[in-house]
Amino acid sequence: MFEKMKIIPLGILGLIFLLNIVSCNSDPEEPMISLYGAYLLTKIETDGQFDFLNVGEATSDMKKQLEESQGVNFDNVLLTFFWGTPEVFNITFMQPSLLTTLPDNIPLIRYVNSSKTLSVEYIQESREFSIIKNYTATTEIGQVTAIELVNQFQIKVSVPQRIYDYKSQAWVNTLVTYTYNRLNV
């Protein structure tokens, strides 16, 4: 009977030891992820639908219209995120450039790459970036208003921009959201 009593406490100690190991391995904190690197532009969307290039079709998919109608190649349009204090983003956007005005005051627009640099700080709790310094010429148009980490492979950047809408034949202010997907995952 004395030997049976020794086995029970040893079994309980073993069970406690096993539970302790399991609870140590189930760490509730998310693993640290590295956000630094290059992200390729995969989507450009506007708030509202516009005819960006006088093709007779209004859409919110700016990237598709620029690819199909203007032949823009987005293979090298990147967002690059550098580590530092503060951290730095180099971002490329598409800006309308007025080439000339056609008869009836209709502008001829060509979209060109426009690079911006931002100093930011990543806030892990909210999964957003706090913009410390925005190196842009104006405060209303072309200034980044939000940067969101969708997941460790995707970042969305929101920028108010002024674009020409051929449907309404007027310059309009709209929020443009650029989606970048991480390269070399």
Short mmCIF file of N, CA and C in Angstrom, two decimals:
data_model
loop_
_atom_site.label_atom_id
_atom_site.label_comp_id
_atom_site.label_asym_id
_atom_site.label_seq_id
_atom_site.Cartn_x
_atom_site.Cartn_y
_atom_site.Cartn_z
N MET A 1 0.82 -1.18 0.00
CA MET A 1 0.00 0.00 0.00
C MET A 1 0.87 1.25 0.00
N PHE A 2 1.98 1.22 0.66
CA PHE A 2 2.88 2.35 0.71
C PHE A 2 3.42 2.69 -0.68
N GLU A 3 3.71 1.68 -1.51
CA GLU A 3 4.21 1.91 -2.85
C GLU A 3 3.15 2.52 -3.76
N LYS A 4 1.89 2.16 -3.59
CA LYS A 4 0.83 2.73 -4.40
C LYS A 4 0.70 4.22 -4.13
N MET A 5 0.89 4.65 -2.93
CA MET A 5 0.77 6.05 -2.59
C MET A 5 1.91 6.86 -3.22
N LYS A 6 3.07 6.28 -3.37
CA LYS A 6 4.18 6.97 -4.02
C LYS A 6 3.90 7.19 -5.51
N ILE A 7 3.25 6.24 -6.14
CA ILE A 7 2.97 6.33 -7.58
C ILE A 7 1.98 7.46 -7.86
N ILE A 8 0.96 7.60 -7.06
CA ILE A 8 -0.05 8.64 -7.29
C ILE A 8 0.57 10.03 -7.21
N PRO A 9 1.33 10.38 -6.16
CA PRO A 9 1.92 11.72 -6.14
C PRO A 9 2.90 11.95 -7.30
N LEU A 10 3.66 10.93 -7.69
CA LEU A 10 4.57 11.09 -8.82
C LEU A 10 3.79 11.33 -10.11
N GLY A 11 2.65 10.67 -10.29
CA GLY A 11 1.80 10.86 -11.46
C GLY A 11 1.24 12.28 -11.49
N ILE A 12 0.85 12.79 -10.34
CA ILE A 12 0.31 14.14 -10.26
C ILE A 12 1.40 15.15 -10.57
N LEU A 13 2.61 14.92 -10.03
CA LEU A 13 3.72 15.82 -10.33
C LEU A 13 4.05 15.83 -11.83
N GLY A 14 4.00 14.66 -12.43
CA GLY A 14 4.25 14.57 -13.87
C GLY A 14 3.20 15.33 -14.67
N LEU A 15 1.94 15.20 -14.25
CA LEU A 15 0.85 15.91 -14.93
C LEU A 15 1.00 17.42 -14.77
N ILE A 16 1.37 17.88 -13.57
CA ILE A 16 1.59 19.31 -13.35
C ILE A 16 2.74 19.79 -14.21
N PHE A 17 3.82 19.03 -14.29
CA PHE A 17 4.96 19.39 -15.11
C PHE A 17 4.57 19.49 -16.59
N LEU A 18 3.78 18.54 -17.08
CA LEU A 18 3.34 18.54 -18.47
C LEU A 18 2.44 19.75 -18.76
N LEU A 19 1.52 20.07 -17.86
CA LEU A 19 0.64 21.23 -18.03
C LEU A 19 1.44 22.53 -18.05
N ASN A 20 2.47 22.60 -17.21
CA ASN A 20 3.33 23.77 -17.17
C ASN A 20 4.05 23.97 -18.50
N ILE A 21 4.54 22.92 -19.11
CA ILE A 21 5.23 22.99 -20.40
C ILE A 21 4.26 23.45 -21.49
N VAL A 22 3.06 22.87 -21.50
CA VAL A 22 2.07 23.24 -22.52
C VAL A 22 1.68 24.70 -22.37
N SER A 23 1.45 25.17 -21.15
CA SER A 23 1.04 26.56 -20.95
C SER A 23 2.16 27.53 -21.32
N CYS A 24 3.41 27.15 -21.17
CA CYS A 24 4.52 28.03 -21.55
C CYS A 24 4.62 28.16 -23.06
N ASN A 25 4.26 27.11 -23.79
CA ASN A 25 4.37 27.15 -25.24
C ASN A 25 3.21 27.87 -25.90
N SER A 26 2.12 28.11 -25.21
CA SER A 26 0.99 28.82 -25.82
C SER A 26 1.05 30.29 -25.45
N ASP A 27 2.05 30.97 -25.99
CA ASP A 27 2.28 32.39 -25.72
C ASP A 27 1.19 33.21 -26.43
N PRO A 28 0.43 34.04 -25.70
CA PRO A 28 -0.66 34.79 -26.33
C PRO A 28 -0.19 35.94 -27.21
N GLU A 29 1.05 36.35 -27.11
CA GLU A 29 1.55 37.45 -27.92
C GLU A 29 1.77 36.99 -29.36
N GLU A 30 1.46 37.90 -30.31
CA GLU A 30 1.72 37.61 -31.71
C GLU A 30 3.23 37.65 -31.95
N PRO A 31 3.72 36.80 -32.85
CA PRO A 31 5.15 36.85 -33.14
C PRO A 31 5.50 38.18 -33.83
N MET A 32 6.70 38.65 -33.59
CA MET A 32 7.16 39.88 -34.24
C MET A 32 7.33 39.60 -35.73
N ILE A 33 6.86 40.52 -36.53
CA ILE A 33 7.01 40.38 -37.96
C ILE A 33 7.87 41.53 -38.48
N SER A 34 8.61 41.26 -39.51
CA SER A 34 9.42 42.30 -40.11
C SER A 34 8.64 42.92 -41.25
N LEU A 35 8.41 44.22 -41.17
CA LEU A 35 7.65 44.93 -42.19
C LEU A 35 8.56 45.58 -43.22
N TYR A 36 9.84 45.62 -42.95
CA TYR A 36 10.77 46.37 -43.79
C TYR A 36 11.01 45.64 -45.10
N GLY A 37 11.07 46.42 -46.18
CA GLY A 37 11.33 45.83 -47.48
C GLY A 37 10.55 46.54 -48.57
N ALA A 38 10.39 45.85 -49.72
CA ALA A 38 9.73 46.44 -50.89
C ALA A 38 8.35 45.83 -51.08
N TYR A 39 7.41 46.69 -51.48
CA TYR A 39 6.03 46.31 -51.74
C TYR A 39 5.66 46.82 -53.14
N LEU A 40 5.05 45.96 -53.96
CA LEU A 40 4.67 46.30 -55.32
C LEU A 40 3.24 46.84 -55.36
N LEU A 41 3.02 47.90 -56.13
CA LEU A 41 1.69 48.47 -56.29
C LEU A 41 0.80 47.48 -57.04
N THR A 42 -0.33 47.08 -56.43
CA THR A 42 -1.22 46.11 -57.05
C THR A 42 -2.62 46.65 -57.32
N LYS A 43 -2.99 47.77 -56.69
CA LYS A 43 -4.35 48.30 -56.87
C LYS A 43 -4.35 49.80 -56.60
N ILE A 44 -5.12 50.54 -57.43
CA ILE A 44 -5.37 51.96 -57.19
C ILE A 44 -6.88 52.14 -57.32
N GLU A 45 -7.52 52.56 -56.24
CA GLU A 45 -8.97 52.74 -56.25
C GLU A 45 -9.33 54.14 -55.76
N THR A 46 -10.39 54.70 -56.34
CA THR A 46 -10.85 56.03 -55.95
C THR A 46 -12.19 55.92 -55.23
N ASP A 47 -12.49 56.93 -54.39
CA ASP A 47 -13.82 57.07 -53.82
C ASP A 47 -14.69 57.67 -54.92
N GLY A 48 -15.56 56.90 -55.46
CA GLY A 48 -16.39 57.36 -56.57
C GLY A 48 -15.86 56.84 -57.89
N GLN A 49 -16.69 56.95 -58.91
CA GLN A 49 -16.32 56.46 -60.23
C GLN A 49 -16.07 57.63 -61.17
N PHE A 50 -14.96 57.53 -61.91
CA PHE A 50 -14.54 58.61 -62.80
C PHE A 50 -14.02 58.04 -64.11
N ASP A 51 -14.07 58.85 -65.15
CA ASP A 51 -13.45 58.53 -66.44
C ASP A 51 -12.11 59.27 -66.44
N PHE A 52 -11.05 58.57 -66.13
CA PHE A 52 -9.73 59.18 -65.95
C PHE A 52 -9.07 59.61 -67.25
N LEU A 53 -9.37 58.87 -68.35
CA LEU A 53 -8.62 59.08 -69.59
C LEU A 53 -9.49 59.27 -70.82
N ASN A 54 -10.73 59.69 -70.64
CA ASN A 54 -11.65 59.97 -71.75
C ASN A 54 -11.88 58.72 -72.60
N VAL A 55 -12.15 57.60 -71.93
CA VAL A 55 -12.44 56.36 -72.64
C VAL A 55 -13.94 56.07 -72.67
N GLY A 56 -14.75 56.93 -72.06
CA GLY A 56 -16.20 56.75 -72.08
C GLY A 56 -16.72 55.81 -71.02
N GLU A 57 -15.88 55.43 -70.08
CA GLU A 57 -16.28 54.50 -69.01
C GLU A 57 -15.84 55.05 -67.66
N ALA A 58 -16.80 55.19 -66.75
CA ALA A 58 -16.47 55.62 -65.39
C ALA A 58 -16.22 54.39 -64.53
N THR A 59 -15.17 54.45 -63.72
CA THR A 59 -14.79 53.33 -62.86
C THR A 59 -14.07 53.86 -61.63
N SER A 60 -13.99 53.04 -60.60
CA SER A 60 -13.18 53.39 -59.44
C SER A 60 -11.81 52.71 -59.52
N ASP A 61 -11.63 51.82 -60.50
CA ASP A 61 -10.38 51.08 -60.68
C ASP A 61 -9.42 51.88 -61.57
N MET A 62 -8.73 52.81 -60.94
CA MET A 62 -7.84 53.70 -61.67
C MET A 62 -6.68 52.93 -62.31
N LYS A 63 -6.15 51.95 -61.62
CA LYS A 63 -5.01 51.19 -62.13
C LYS A 63 -5.37 50.48 -63.43
N LYS A 64 -6.53 49.85 -63.47
CA LYS A 64 -6.94 49.12 -64.66
C LYS A 64 -7.09 50.06 -65.85
N GLN A 65 -7.71 51.22 -65.63
CA GLN A 65 -7.91 52.15 -66.74
C GLN A 65 -6.57 52.71 -67.24
N LEU A 66 -5.64 52.97 -66.33
CA LEU A 66 -4.33 53.46 -66.75
C LEU A 66 -3.55 52.40 -67.52
N GLU A 67 -3.66 51.14 -67.10
CA GLU A 67 -2.97 50.05 -67.81
C GLU A 67 -3.55 49.85 -69.21
N GLU A 68 -4.88 49.79 -69.28
CA GLU A 68 -5.53 49.49 -70.56
C GLU A 68 -5.52 50.65 -71.53
N SER A 69 -5.70 51.87 -71.04
CA SER A 69 -5.86 53.02 -71.95
C SER A 69 -4.59 53.80 -72.18
N GLN A 70 -3.69 53.79 -71.20
CA GLN A 70 -2.47 54.58 -71.35
C GLN A 70 -1.23 53.71 -71.45
N GLY A 71 -1.42 52.41 -71.28
CA GLY A 71 -0.30 51.48 -71.38
C GLY A 71 0.70 51.59 -70.25
N VAL A 72 0.26 52.09 -69.09
CA VAL A 72 1.18 52.24 -67.95
C VAL A 72 1.56 50.86 -67.43
N ASN A 73 2.85 50.66 -67.20
CA ASN A 73 3.37 49.41 -66.65
C ASN A 73 3.67 49.63 -65.17
N PHE A 74 3.01 48.87 -64.32
CA PHE A 74 3.16 49.03 -62.87
C PHE A 74 4.14 48.02 -62.27
N ASP A 75 4.93 47.34 -63.10
CA ASP A 75 5.85 46.31 -62.59
C ASP A 75 6.94 46.85 -61.68
N ASN A 76 7.26 48.14 -61.78
CA ASN A 76 8.34 48.71 -60.97
C ASN A 76 7.86 49.84 -60.06
N VAL A 77 6.55 49.93 -59.82
CA VAL A 77 6.02 50.96 -58.94
C VAL A 77 5.99 50.39 -57.53
N LEU A 78 6.85 50.92 -56.66
CA LEU A 78 7.08 50.32 -55.35
C LEU A 78 6.82 51.27 -54.19
N LEU A 79 6.56 50.67 -53.06
CA LEU A 79 6.64 51.32 -51.75
C LEU A 79 7.80 50.61 -51.06
N THR A 80 8.75 51.36 -50.57
CA THR A 80 9.89 50.77 -49.86
C THR A 80 9.88 51.29 -48.43
N PHE A 81 9.94 50.36 -47.48
CA PHE A 81 9.87 50.69 -46.06
C PHE A 81 11.23 50.41 -45.43
N PHE A 82 11.88 51.47 -44.93
CA PHE A 82 13.23 51.37 -44.36
C PHE A 82 13.18 51.46 -42.84
N TRP A 83 14.00 50.67 -42.18
CA TRP A 83 14.13 50.72 -40.72
C TRP A 83 14.98 51.93 -40.35
N GLY A 84 14.63 52.55 -39.25
CA GLY A 84 15.41 53.68 -38.76
C GLY A 84 14.69 54.35 -37.60
N THR A 85 15.19 55.47 -37.17
CA THR A 85 14.55 56.24 -36.11
C THR A 85 14.45 57.68 -36.59
N PRO A 86 13.35 58.14 -37.14
CA PRO A 86 12.12 57.37 -37.39
C PRO A 86 12.27 56.49 -38.63
N GLU A 87 11.28 55.61 -38.82
CA GLU A 87 11.26 54.75 -40.00
C GLU A 87 10.84 55.60 -41.21
N VAL A 88 11.20 55.15 -42.41
CA VAL A 88 10.96 55.94 -43.61
C VAL A 88 10.26 55.11 -44.69
N PHE A 89 9.25 55.73 -45.33
CA PHE A 89 8.59 55.15 -46.50
C PHE A 89 9.02 55.96 -47.72
N ASN A 90 9.36 55.29 -48.80
CA ASN A 90 9.45 55.90 -50.12
C ASN A 90 8.29 55.31 -50.90
N ILE A 91 7.39 56.17 -51.39
CA ILE A 91 6.16 55.72 -52.03
C ILE A 91 6.06 56.36 -53.41
N THR A 92 5.54 55.59 -54.37
CA THR A 92 5.29 56.11 -55.71
C THR A 92 3.79 56.15 -55.95
N PHE A 93 3.29 57.32 -56.38
CA PHE A 93 1.88 57.50 -56.72
C PHE A 93 1.77 57.86 -58.19
N MET A 94 0.54 57.83 -58.70
CA MET A 94 0.26 58.26 -60.06
C MET A 94 -0.43 59.62 -59.98
N GLN A 95 0.20 60.64 -60.59
CA GLN A 95 -0.33 62.00 -60.57
C GLN A 95 -0.72 62.41 -61.99
N PRO A 96 -1.87 63.08 -62.16
CA PRO A 96 -2.22 63.57 -63.50
C PRO A 96 -1.33 64.75 -63.89
N SER A 97 -0.88 64.74 -65.12
CA SER A 97 -0.06 65.82 -65.62
C SER A 97 -0.75 66.38 -66.88
N LEU A 98 -1.02 67.66 -66.88
CA LEU A 98 -1.69 68.31 -68.01
C LEU A 98 -0.68 68.53 -69.12
N LEU A 99 -0.91 67.87 -70.27
CA LEU A 99 0.00 68.02 -71.40
C LEU A 99 -0.37 69.24 -72.23
N THR A 100 -1.65 69.37 -72.54
CA THR A 100 -2.15 70.50 -73.33
C THR A 100 -3.66 70.55 -73.19
N THR A 101 -4.26 71.60 -73.71
CA THR A 101 -5.72 71.69 -73.71
C THR A 101 -6.20 71.60 -75.15
N LEU A 102 -7.13 70.67 -75.39
CA LEU A 102 -7.69 70.46 -76.71
C LEU A 102 -8.82 71.47 -76.95
N PRO A 103 -9.35 71.53 -78.17
CA PRO A 103 -10.50 72.41 -78.41
C PRO A 103 -11.63 72.11 -77.42
N ASP A 104 -12.45 73.07 -77.15
CA ASP A 104 -13.55 73.00 -76.18
C ASP A 104 -13.04 72.87 -74.74
N ASN A 105 -11.80 73.33 -74.50
CA ASN A 105 -11.19 73.33 -73.16
C ASN A 105 -11.09 71.94 -72.52
N ILE A 106 -10.96 70.91 -73.32
CA ILE A 106 -10.79 69.55 -72.79
C ILE A 106 -9.29 69.31 -72.63
N PRO A 107 -8.86 69.01 -71.40
CA PRO A 107 -7.42 68.80 -71.19
C PRO A 107 -6.94 67.44 -71.70
N LEU A 108 -5.72 67.40 -72.12
CA LEU A 108 -5.08 66.13 -72.47
C LEU A 108 -4.19 65.76 -71.28
N ILE A 109 -4.54 64.67 -70.62
CA ILE A 109 -3.89 64.27 -69.36
C ILE A 109 -3.02 63.04 -69.60
N ARG A 110 -1.87 63.04 -68.98
CA ARG A 110 -0.99 61.87 -68.93
C ARG A 110 -0.64 61.65 -67.46
N TYR A 111 -0.80 60.43 -66.96
CA TYR A 111 -0.47 60.13 -65.56
C TYR A 111 0.99 59.73 -65.47
N VAL A 112 1.67 60.32 -64.50
CA VAL A 112 3.10 60.08 -64.32
C VAL A 112 3.38 59.64 -62.88
N ASN A 113 4.50 58.96 -62.70
CA ASN A 113 4.94 58.55 -61.36
C ASN A 113 5.35 59.77 -60.55
N SER A 114 4.93 59.80 -59.31
CA SER A 114 5.32 60.87 -58.40
C SER A 114 5.78 60.21 -57.10
N SER A 115 7.04 60.40 -56.75
CA SER A 115 7.59 59.76 -55.55
C SER A 115 7.49 60.68 -54.36
N LYS A 116 7.16 60.11 -53.21
CA LYS A 116 7.06 60.85 -51.95
C LYS A 116 7.87 60.11 -50.89
N THR A 117 8.33 60.86 -49.90
CA THR A 117 9.03 60.27 -48.77
C THR A 117 8.32 60.69 -47.49
N LEU A 118 8.13 59.74 -46.58
CA LEU A 118 7.46 59.98 -45.31
C LEU A 118 8.29 59.43 -44.17
N SER A 119 8.34 60.15 -43.06
CA SER A 119 8.88 59.59 -41.83
C SER A 119 7.68 59.10 -41.03
N VAL A 120 7.74 57.85 -40.57
CA VAL A 120 6.60 57.24 -39.89
C VAL A 120 7.04 56.46 -38.66
N GLU A 121 6.05 56.10 -37.85
CA GLU A 121 6.27 55.21 -36.72
C GLU A 121 5.16 54.18 -36.76
N TYR A 122 5.52 52.89 -36.72
CA TYR A 122 4.51 51.83 -36.75
C TYR A 122 3.97 51.61 -35.34
N ILE A 123 2.63 51.62 -35.21
CA ILE A 123 1.97 51.39 -33.93
C ILE A 123 1.33 50.00 -34.00
N GLN A 124 1.96 49.04 -33.35
CA GLN A 124 1.57 47.64 -33.48
C GLN A 124 0.15 47.38 -32.98
N GLU A 125 -0.29 48.07 -31.92
CA GLU A 125 -1.61 47.81 -31.35
C GLU A 125 -2.72 48.13 -32.36
N SER A 126 -2.60 49.22 -33.09
CA SER A 126 -3.64 49.63 -34.04
C SER A 126 -3.37 49.16 -35.47
N ARG A 127 -2.18 48.63 -35.72
CA ARG A 127 -1.75 48.18 -37.05
C ARG A 127 -1.75 49.33 -38.06
N GLU A 128 -1.53 50.54 -37.57
CA GLU A 128 -1.46 51.70 -38.43
C GLU A 128 -0.13 52.40 -38.22
N PHE A 129 0.15 53.32 -39.12
CA PHE A 129 1.39 54.08 -39.05
C PHE A 129 1.06 55.51 -38.68
N SER A 130 1.80 56.05 -37.75
CA SER A 130 1.68 57.45 -37.40
C SER A 130 2.67 58.22 -38.27
N ILE A 131 2.16 59.21 -39.00
CA ILE A 131 3.01 59.97 -39.91
C ILE A 131 3.69 61.08 -39.11
N ILE A 132 5.01 61.03 -39.04
CA ILE A 132 5.78 62.01 -38.29
C ILE A 132 6.09 63.22 -39.16
N LYS A 133 6.53 62.98 -40.39
CA LYS A 133 6.84 64.08 -41.31
C LYS A 133 6.41 63.67 -42.71
N ASN A 134 5.68 64.57 -43.37
CA ASN A 134 5.17 64.33 -44.70
C ASN A 134 5.85 65.32 -45.64
N TYR A 135 6.73 64.85 -46.49
CA TYR A 135 7.51 65.72 -47.37
C TYR A 135 6.77 65.96 -48.68
N THR A 136 5.69 66.75 -48.63
CA THR A 136 4.94 67.07 -49.84
C THR A 136 4.75 68.58 -49.94
N ALA A 137 4.43 69.03 -51.14
CA ALA A 137 4.36 70.47 -51.39
C ALA A 137 3.11 71.12 -50.81
N THR A 138 1.99 70.43 -50.82
CA THR A 138 0.75 71.03 -50.32
C THR A 138 0.21 70.22 -49.16
N THR A 139 -0.68 70.82 -48.40
CA THR A 139 -1.23 70.10 -47.25
C THR A 139 -2.55 69.41 -47.56
N GLU A 140 -3.28 69.84 -48.61
CA GLU A 140 -4.57 69.24 -48.89
C GLU A 140 -4.50 68.13 -49.95
N ILE A 141 -3.83 68.38 -51.05
CA ILE A 141 -3.83 67.46 -52.17
C ILE A 141 -2.46 66.79 -52.27
N GLY A 142 -2.46 65.47 -52.35
CA GLY A 142 -1.22 64.73 -52.51
C GLY A 142 -0.51 64.42 -51.21
N GLN A 143 -1.11 64.78 -50.09
CA GLN A 143 -0.51 64.51 -48.78
C GLN A 143 -1.11 63.22 -48.24
N VAL A 144 -0.29 62.27 -47.87
CA VAL A 144 -0.76 60.99 -47.35
C VAL A 144 -1.56 61.24 -46.06
N THR A 145 -2.78 60.69 -46.02
CA THR A 145 -3.62 60.88 -44.83
C THR A 145 -3.68 59.64 -43.96
N ALA A 146 -3.46 58.45 -44.53
CA ALA A 146 -3.51 57.22 -43.74
C ALA A 146 -2.66 56.14 -44.37
N ILE A 147 -2.00 55.37 -43.50
CA ILE A 147 -1.24 54.19 -43.92
C ILE A 147 -1.67 53.07 -43.01
N GLU A 148 -2.16 51.98 -43.60
CA GLU A 148 -2.67 50.86 -42.82
C GLU A 148 -1.96 49.57 -43.20
N LEU A 149 -1.55 48.81 -42.20
CA LEU A 149 -1.00 47.48 -42.43
C LEU A 149 -2.18 46.52 -42.44
N VAL A 150 -2.56 46.02 -43.60
CA VAL A 150 -3.69 45.10 -43.72
C VAL A 150 -3.29 43.76 -43.10
N ASN A 151 -2.15 43.26 -43.47
CA ASN A 151 -1.52 42.07 -42.88
C ASN A 151 -0.03 42.21 -43.16
N GLN A 152 0.77 41.25 -42.77
CA GLN A 152 2.21 41.43 -42.93
C GLN A 152 2.66 41.44 -44.39
N PHE A 153 1.73 41.22 -45.31
CA PHE A 153 2.08 41.19 -46.73
C PHE A 153 1.46 42.34 -47.53
N GLN A 154 0.64 43.17 -46.89
CA GLN A 154 -0.09 44.19 -47.64
C GLN A 154 -0.23 45.50 -46.85
N ILE A 155 0.03 46.61 -47.54
CA ILE A 155 -0.10 47.94 -46.95
C ILE A 155 -0.99 48.78 -47.87
N LYS A 156 -1.93 49.54 -47.25
CA LYS A 156 -2.79 50.46 -47.99
C LYS A 156 -2.44 51.89 -47.60
N VAL A 157 -2.35 52.75 -48.61
CA VAL A 157 -2.01 54.15 -48.40
C VAL A 157 -3.12 54.99 -49.02
N SER A 158 -3.68 55.93 -48.23
CA SER A 158 -4.75 56.81 -48.72
C SER A 158 -4.21 58.22 -48.93
N VAL A 159 -4.56 58.78 -50.10
CA VAL A 159 -4.06 60.09 -50.49
C VAL A 159 -5.19 60.88 -51.16
N PRO A 160 -5.51 62.09 -50.67
CA PRO A 160 -6.44 62.92 -51.43
C PRO A 160 -5.73 63.45 -52.68
N GLN A 161 -6.38 63.29 -53.83
CA GLN A 161 -5.77 63.74 -55.07
C GLN A 161 -6.79 64.50 -55.92
N ARG A 162 -6.28 65.34 -56.76
CA ARG A 162 -7.10 66.10 -57.71
C ARG A 162 -6.91 65.43 -59.07
N ILE A 163 -8.03 64.97 -59.65
CA ILE A 163 -7.98 64.30 -60.95
C ILE A 163 -9.02 64.93 -61.86
N TYR A 164 -8.82 64.76 -63.16
CA TYR A 164 -9.80 65.27 -64.12
C TYR A 164 -10.74 64.14 -64.47
N ASP A 165 -12.06 64.40 -64.38
CA ASP A 165 -13.09 63.43 -64.73
C ASP A 165 -13.69 63.85 -66.07
N TYR A 166 -13.42 63.06 -67.11
CA TYR A 166 -13.92 63.38 -68.44
C TYR A 166 -15.45 63.25 -68.52
N LYS A 167 -16.04 62.44 -67.66
CA LYS A 167 -17.50 62.28 -67.67
C LYS A 167 -18.18 63.60 -67.27
N SER A 168 -17.72 64.22 -66.19
CA SER A 168 -18.31 65.49 -65.73
C SER A 168 -17.60 66.70 -66.32
N GLN A 169 -16.49 66.46 -67.03
CA GLN A 169 -15.66 67.50 -67.62
C GLN A 169 -15.24 68.54 -66.58
N ALA A 170 -14.73 68.02 -65.46
CA ALA A 170 -14.30 68.91 -64.37
C ALA A 170 -13.20 68.23 -63.56
N TRP A 171 -12.37 69.08 -62.93
CA TRP A 171 -11.39 68.58 -61.98
C TRP A 171 -12.13 68.28 -60.68
N VAL A 172 -11.84 67.10 -60.10
CA VAL A 172 -12.51 66.70 -58.86
C VAL A 172 -11.46 66.30 -57.82
N ASN A 173 -11.80 66.50 -56.57
CA ASN A 173 -10.97 66.03 -55.46
C ASN A 173 -11.54 64.72 -54.97
N THR A 174 -10.71 63.71 -54.85
CA THR A 174 -11.16 62.40 -54.40
C THR A 174 -10.07 61.75 -53.56
N LEU A 175 -10.47 60.80 -52.73
CA LEU A 175 -9.51 60.02 -51.96
C LEU A 175 -9.10 58.82 -52.80
N VAL A 176 -7.80 58.65 -52.99
CA VAL A 176 -7.27 57.54 -53.78
C VAL A 176 -6.55 56.60 -52.82
N THR A 177 -6.89 55.31 -52.90
CA THR A 177 -6.25 54.31 -52.05
C THR A 177 -5.34 53.42 -52.89
N TYR A 178 -4.07 53.38 -52.51
CA TYR A 178 -3.05 52.58 -53.18
C TYR A 178 -2.80 51.34 -52.32
N THR A 179 -2.87 50.16 -52.94
CA THR A 179 -2.60 48.91 -52.23
C THR A 179 -1.29 48.34 -52.75
N TYR A 180 -0.39 48.04 -51.81
CA TYR A 180 0.94 47.50 -52.14
C TYR A 180 1.07 46.12 -51.51
N ASN A 181 1.54 45.14 -52.29
CA ASN A 181 1.78 43.80 -51.77
C ASN A 181 3.29 43.56 -51.67
N ARG A 182 3.67 42.90 -50.60
CA ARG A 182 5.09 42.67 -50.31
C ARG A 182 5.76 41.76 -51.33
N LEU A 183 6.96 42.12 -51.74
CA LEU A 183 7.75 41.29 -52.63
C LEU A 183 8.62 40.34 -51.81
N ASN A 184 9.06 39.25 -52.42
CA ASN A 184 10.01 38.32 -51.80
C ASN A 184 9.54 37.84 -50.43
N VAL A 185 8.35 37.30 -50.38
CA VAL A 185 7.81 36.83 -49.11
C VAL A 185 8.37 35.48 -48.79
#
